[in-house]
Structure formats: structure tokens, C-alpha cells
PDB file of C-alpha atoms in Angstrom:
ATOM      1  CA  MET A  11     -10.253   5.686 -26.937  1.00 60.00           C
ATOM      2  CA  GLY A  12     -10.697   4.766 -23.171  1.00 60.00           C
ATOM      3  CA  VAL A  13      -8.765   4.685 -20.002  1.00 52.00           C
ATOM      4  CA  GLU A  14      -6.096   1.987 -20.017  1.00 62.00           C
ATOM      5  CA  SER A  15      -4.530   1.981 -16.685  1.00 65.00           C
ATOM      6  CA  ILE A  16      -3.798   4.009 -13.555  1.00 74.00           C
ATOM      7  CA  SER A  17      -0.420   5.882 -13.752  1.00 79.00           C
ATOM      8  CA  ALA A  18      -0.392   7.031 -10.279  1.00 87.00           C
ATOM      9  CA  ILE A  19      -2.321   7.301  -6.864  1.00 90.00           C
ATOM     10  CA  THR A  20      -1.536  10.157  -4.569  1.00 88.00           C
ATOM     11  CA  LEU A  21      -2.338   9.854  -0.845  1.00 91.00           C
ATOM     12  CA  ALA A  22      -2.313  12.734   1.592  1.00 89.00           C
ATOM     13  CA  VAL A  23      -0.308  11.881   4.719  1.00 91.00           C
ATOM     14  CA  SER A  24       0.262  13.819   7.951  1.00 89.00           C
ATOM     15  CA  ASP A  25       3.813  12.567   8.811  1.00 93.00           C
ATOM     16  CA  MET A  26       6.101  12.073   5.842  1.00 95.00           C
ATOM     17  CA  ALA A  27       8.963  10.358   7.719  1.00 97.00           C
ATOM     18  CA  ARG A  28       6.528   7.812   9.384  1.00 96.00           C
ATOM     19  CA  SER A  29       4.864   7.120   5.830  1.00 95.00           C
ATOM     20  CA  VAL A  30       8.191   6.779   4.054  1.00 97.00           C
ATOM     21  CA  VAL A  31       9.286   4.227   6.579  1.00 97.00           C
ATOM     22  CA  PHE A  32       6.045   2.337   6.188  1.00 96.00           C
ATOM     23  CA  TYR A  33       6.067   2.271   2.253  1.00 96.00           C
ATOM     24  CA  ARG A  34       9.727   1.924   1.668  1.00 97.00           C
ATOM     25  CA  ASP A  35      10.997  -0.080   4.606  1.00 97.00           C
ATOM     26  CA  GLN A  36       8.112  -2.102   5.659  1.00 96.00           C
ATOM     27  CA  VAL A  37       6.003  -2.594   2.529  1.00 95.00           C
ATOM     28  CA  GLY A  38       9.171  -2.651   0.442  1.00 95.00           C
ATOM     29  CA  LEU A  39       8.534  -0.225  -2.384  1.00 96.00           C
ATOM     30  CA  GLU A  40      11.150   1.389  -4.384  1.00 96.00           C
ATOM     31  CA  MET A  41      11.366   5.169  -3.565  1.00 97.00           C
ATOM     32  CA  LEU A  42      12.159   7.260  -6.706  1.00 95.00           C
ATOM     33  CA  TYR A  43      11.846  10.857  -5.298  1.00 94.00           C
ATOM     34  CA  GLY A  44      11.601  12.740  -2.001  1.00 96.00           C
ATOM     35  CA  GLY A  45      12.056  11.040   1.204  1.00 97.00           C
ATOM     36  CA  GLU A  46      11.355  11.425   5.007  1.00 96.00           C
ATOM     37  CA  GLY A  47      11.966  15.172   5.028  1.00 95.00           C
ATOM     38  CA  ALA A  48      10.263  15.933   1.791  1.00 95.00           C
ATOM     39  CA  ALA A  49       6.659  17.424   1.154  1.00 93.00           C
ATOM     40  CA  PHE A  50       6.190  15.038  -1.901  1.00 92.00           C
ATOM     41  CA  THR A  51       7.510  11.440  -2.279  1.00 95.00           C
ATOM     42  CA  SER A  52       7.082   9.045  -5.158  1.00 94.00           C
ATOM     43  CA  PHE A  53       7.284   5.215  -5.111  1.00 96.00           C
ATOM     44  CA  ARG A  54       7.311   2.825  -8.224  1.00 94.00           C
ATOM     45  CA  VAL A  55       4.823  -0.008  -8.120  1.00 93.00           C
ATOM     46  CA  GLY A  56       5.266  -2.041 -11.412  1.00 90.00           C
ATOM     47  CA  GLY A  57       4.344   0.403 -14.166  1.00 88.00           C
ATOM     48  CA  GLY A  58       2.727   2.959 -11.973  1.00 89.00           C
ATOM     49  CA  TYR A  59       3.464   5.121  -8.874  1.00 91.00           C
ATOM     50  CA  ILE A  60       2.178   5.726  -5.327  1.00 93.00           C
ATOM     51  CA  ASN A  61       2.772   9.396  -4.441  1.00 92.00           C
ATOM     52  CA  LEU A  62       2.689  10.797  -0.858  1.00 93.00           C
ATOM     53  CA  ILE A  63       1.892  14.420  -0.303  1.00 89.00           C
ATOM     54  CA  LEU A  64       2.296  16.078   3.143  1.00 90.00           C
ATOM     55  CA  SER A  65      -0.951  17.583   4.419  1.00 85.00           C
ATOM     56  CA  GLU A  66      -1.272  20.097   7.189  1.00 75.00           C
ATOM     57  CA  THR A  67      -4.274  18.262   8.557  1.00 68.00           C
ATOM     58  CA  SER A  68      -5.131  14.567   8.587  1.00 59.00           C
ATOM     59  CA  PRO A  69      -6.682  13.294   5.378  1.00 59.00           C
ATOM     60  CA  ALA A  70     -10.430  13.625   5.690  1.00 58.00           C
ATOM     61  CA  TRP A  71     -11.209  10.946   3.080  1.00 61.00           C
ATOM     62  CA  TRP A  72     -10.974   7.193   3.156  1.00 64.00           C
ATOM     63  CA  GLY A  73      -9.642   5.008   0.297  1.00 70.00           C
ATOM     64  CA  ARG A  74      -8.417   1.472  -0.402  1.00 79.00           C
ATOM     65  CA  LEU A  75      -5.384   0.781  -2.464  1.00 84.00           C
ATOM     66  CA  ILE A  76      -5.069  -2.854  -3.932  1.00 84.00           C
ATOM     67  CA  LEU A  77      -1.446  -4.060  -4.568  1.00 88.00           C
ATOM     68  CA  TYR A  78      -0.853  -7.396  -6.241  1.00 89.00           C
ATOM     69  CA  VAL A  79       1.959  -9.304  -4.703  1.00 90.00           C
ATOM     70  CA  ASP A  80       3.819 -12.564  -5.704  1.00 90.00           C
ATOM     71  CA  ASP A  81       2.927 -14.191  -2.414  1.00 93.00           C
ATOM     72  CA  VAL A  82       0.254 -12.859  -0.057  1.00 94.00           C
ATOM     73  CA  ASP A  83       1.179 -15.048   2.973  1.00 96.00           C
ATOM     74  CA  ALA A  84       4.865 -13.865   2.694  1.00 95.00           C
ATOM     75  CA  GLN A  85       3.731 -10.198   2.526  1.00 94.00           C
ATOM     76  CA  TYR A  86       1.587 -10.628   5.707  1.00 97.00           C
ATOM     77  CA  ARG A  87       4.587 -12.241   7.496  1.00 96.00           C
ATOM     78  CA  ARG A  88       6.896  -9.421   6.397  1.00 94.00           C
ATOM     79  CA  LEU A  89       4.508  -6.774   7.758  1.00 95.00           C
ATOM     80  CA  THR A  90       3.744  -8.657  11.092  1.00 97.00           C
ATOM     81  CA  GLY A  91       7.423  -9.145  11.435  1.00 96.00           C
ATOM     82  CA  PHE A  92       7.631  -5.310  11.850  1.00 95.00           C
ATOM     83  CA  GLY A  93       5.161  -5.409  14.664  1.00 96.00           C
ATOM     84  CA  LEU A  94       2.268  -4.113  12.450  1.00 95.00           C
ATOM     85  CA  THR A  95      -1.129  -5.398  12.926  1.00 95.00           C
ATOM     86  CA  PRO A  96      -3.202  -6.082   9.672  1.00 96.00           C
ATOM     87  CA  SER A  97      -6.926  -5.651  10.030  1.00 95.00           C
ATOM     88  CA  THR A  98      -7.603  -9.157   8.346  1.00 95.00           C
ATOM     89  CA  ALA A  99      -5.483 -12.320   8.080  1.00 97.00           C
ATOM     90  CA  PRO A 100      -4.790 -13.922   4.621  1.00 98.00           C
ATOM     91  CA  ALA A 101      -7.904 -15.536   3.289  1.00 96.00           C
ATOM     92  CA  ASP A 102      -9.329 -16.890   0.035  1.00 96.00           C
ATOM     93  CA  ALA A 103     -12.103 -14.613  -1.258  1.00 90.00           C
ATOM     94  CA  ARG A 104     -15.275 -15.869  -3.165  1.00 87.00           C
ATOM     95  CA  TRP A 105     -14.315 -13.433  -5.992  1.00 84.00           C
ATOM     96  CA  GLY A 106     -10.913 -15.338  -6.759  1.00 88.00           C
ATOM     97  CA  GLU A 107      -8.229 -13.662  -4.838  1.00 89.00           C
ATOM     98  CA  ARG A 108      -6.276 -14.310  -1.736  1.00 94.00           C
ATOM     99  CA  TYR A 109      -5.850 -11.071   0.251  1.00 92.00           C
ATOM    100  CA  PHE A 110      -5.465  -9.276   3.478  1.00 95.00           C
ATOM    101  CA  HIS A 111      -5.966  -5.757   4.558  1.00 92.00           C
ATOM    102  CA  ILE A 112      -3.703  -3.404   6.668  1.00 94.00           C
ATOM    103  CA  ASP A 113      -4.045   0.396   7.228  1.00 92.00           C
ATOM    104  CA  ASP A 114      -1.174   2.761   6.576  1.00 91.00           C
ATOM    105  CA  PRO A 115      -0.081   5.234   9.196  1.00 91.00           C
ATOM    106  CA  ASP A 116      -2.737   7.652   8.038  1.00 87.00           C
ATOM    107  CA  GLY A 117      -5.652   5.257   7.884  1.00 87.00           C
ATOM    108  CA  HIS A 118      -5.600   4.494   4.185  1.00 88.00           C
ATOM    109  CA  GLU A 119      -6.483   0.785   3.820  1.00 87.00           C
ATOM    110  CA  LEU A 120      -4.071  -1.301   1.663  1.00 88.00           C
ATOM    111  CA  SER A 121      -5.166  -4.646   0.359  1.00 89.00           C
ATOM    112  CA  PHE A 122      -2.453  -7.039  -0.610  1.00 91.00           C
ATOM    113  CA  ALA A 123      -3.826  -9.627  -3.083  1.00 90.00           C
ATOM    114  CA  ARG A 124      -3.052 -12.238  -5.712  1.00 90.00           C
ATOM    115  CA  PRO A 125      -5.525 -14.053  -8.107  1.00 89.00           C
ATOM    116  CA  LEU A 126      -6.183 -17.585  -7.057  1.00 90.00           C
ATOM    117  CA  ARG A 127      -4.950 -20.206  -9.525  1.00 80.00           C
ATOM    118  CA  ALA A 128      -7.514 -22.435 -11.027  1.00 60.00           C
TER     119      ALA A 128
END
């Protein structure tokens, strides 16, 4: 018996309202619970979840969350259309994915990716 999948990732955030706007309105995730005034918020991502928990202090750790999307370039245009500045532009990687990176409001790095078709 081994690990089959990730059910949820929980990220500490310093400003729930700002983070909810980012994940719900700008990234486009479905919010299931919580919201801008909550101490805990949950979003559905496919069969899993991204949870946000309000932290009294800024998160002291760094992490990367990789999200597969249907169209990497369309997601890039969506986020830059909100005036956000990704740290990389969409590119084809040697490991077989098209991707770009952007930091969320608390500095967690999100990688939006899609496997390249052969």
C-alpha cells in the first residue's frame, strides 16, 4: 500500500482577503468554504484542494505548487490581464512541459504547466 495522490495542500497567508481574490478571482479556482473574512478557506482543484490558513506572521517557508491547466498561454494572459507580473514567461521545458511561474501574494511560487504533446 503506497501513497496514491495528494488530497490537499495548505498554505499559510498573511492577508486572507488578498489571497482569496488572487486564488478565486485571478487564478479562477472554485471556493468551497471560507472567504475573504475567514481564518481558513478551501478551494477545489480537480480531485484535490488548496487550503489557505491565516497566519499571524508571514510564512517563514518557501514552496512551489504546480497546477496543470488546459492552456498555459491563456492562463498567462489571464493573470497578466489583472496586472500581475509572472516571474517567467511561458516556455517549453526540456523535461516535457510548457510552464510559467508566478508568486502568490505571500510569496508561494505557483507553476502553471501542461505536458507537451509528442
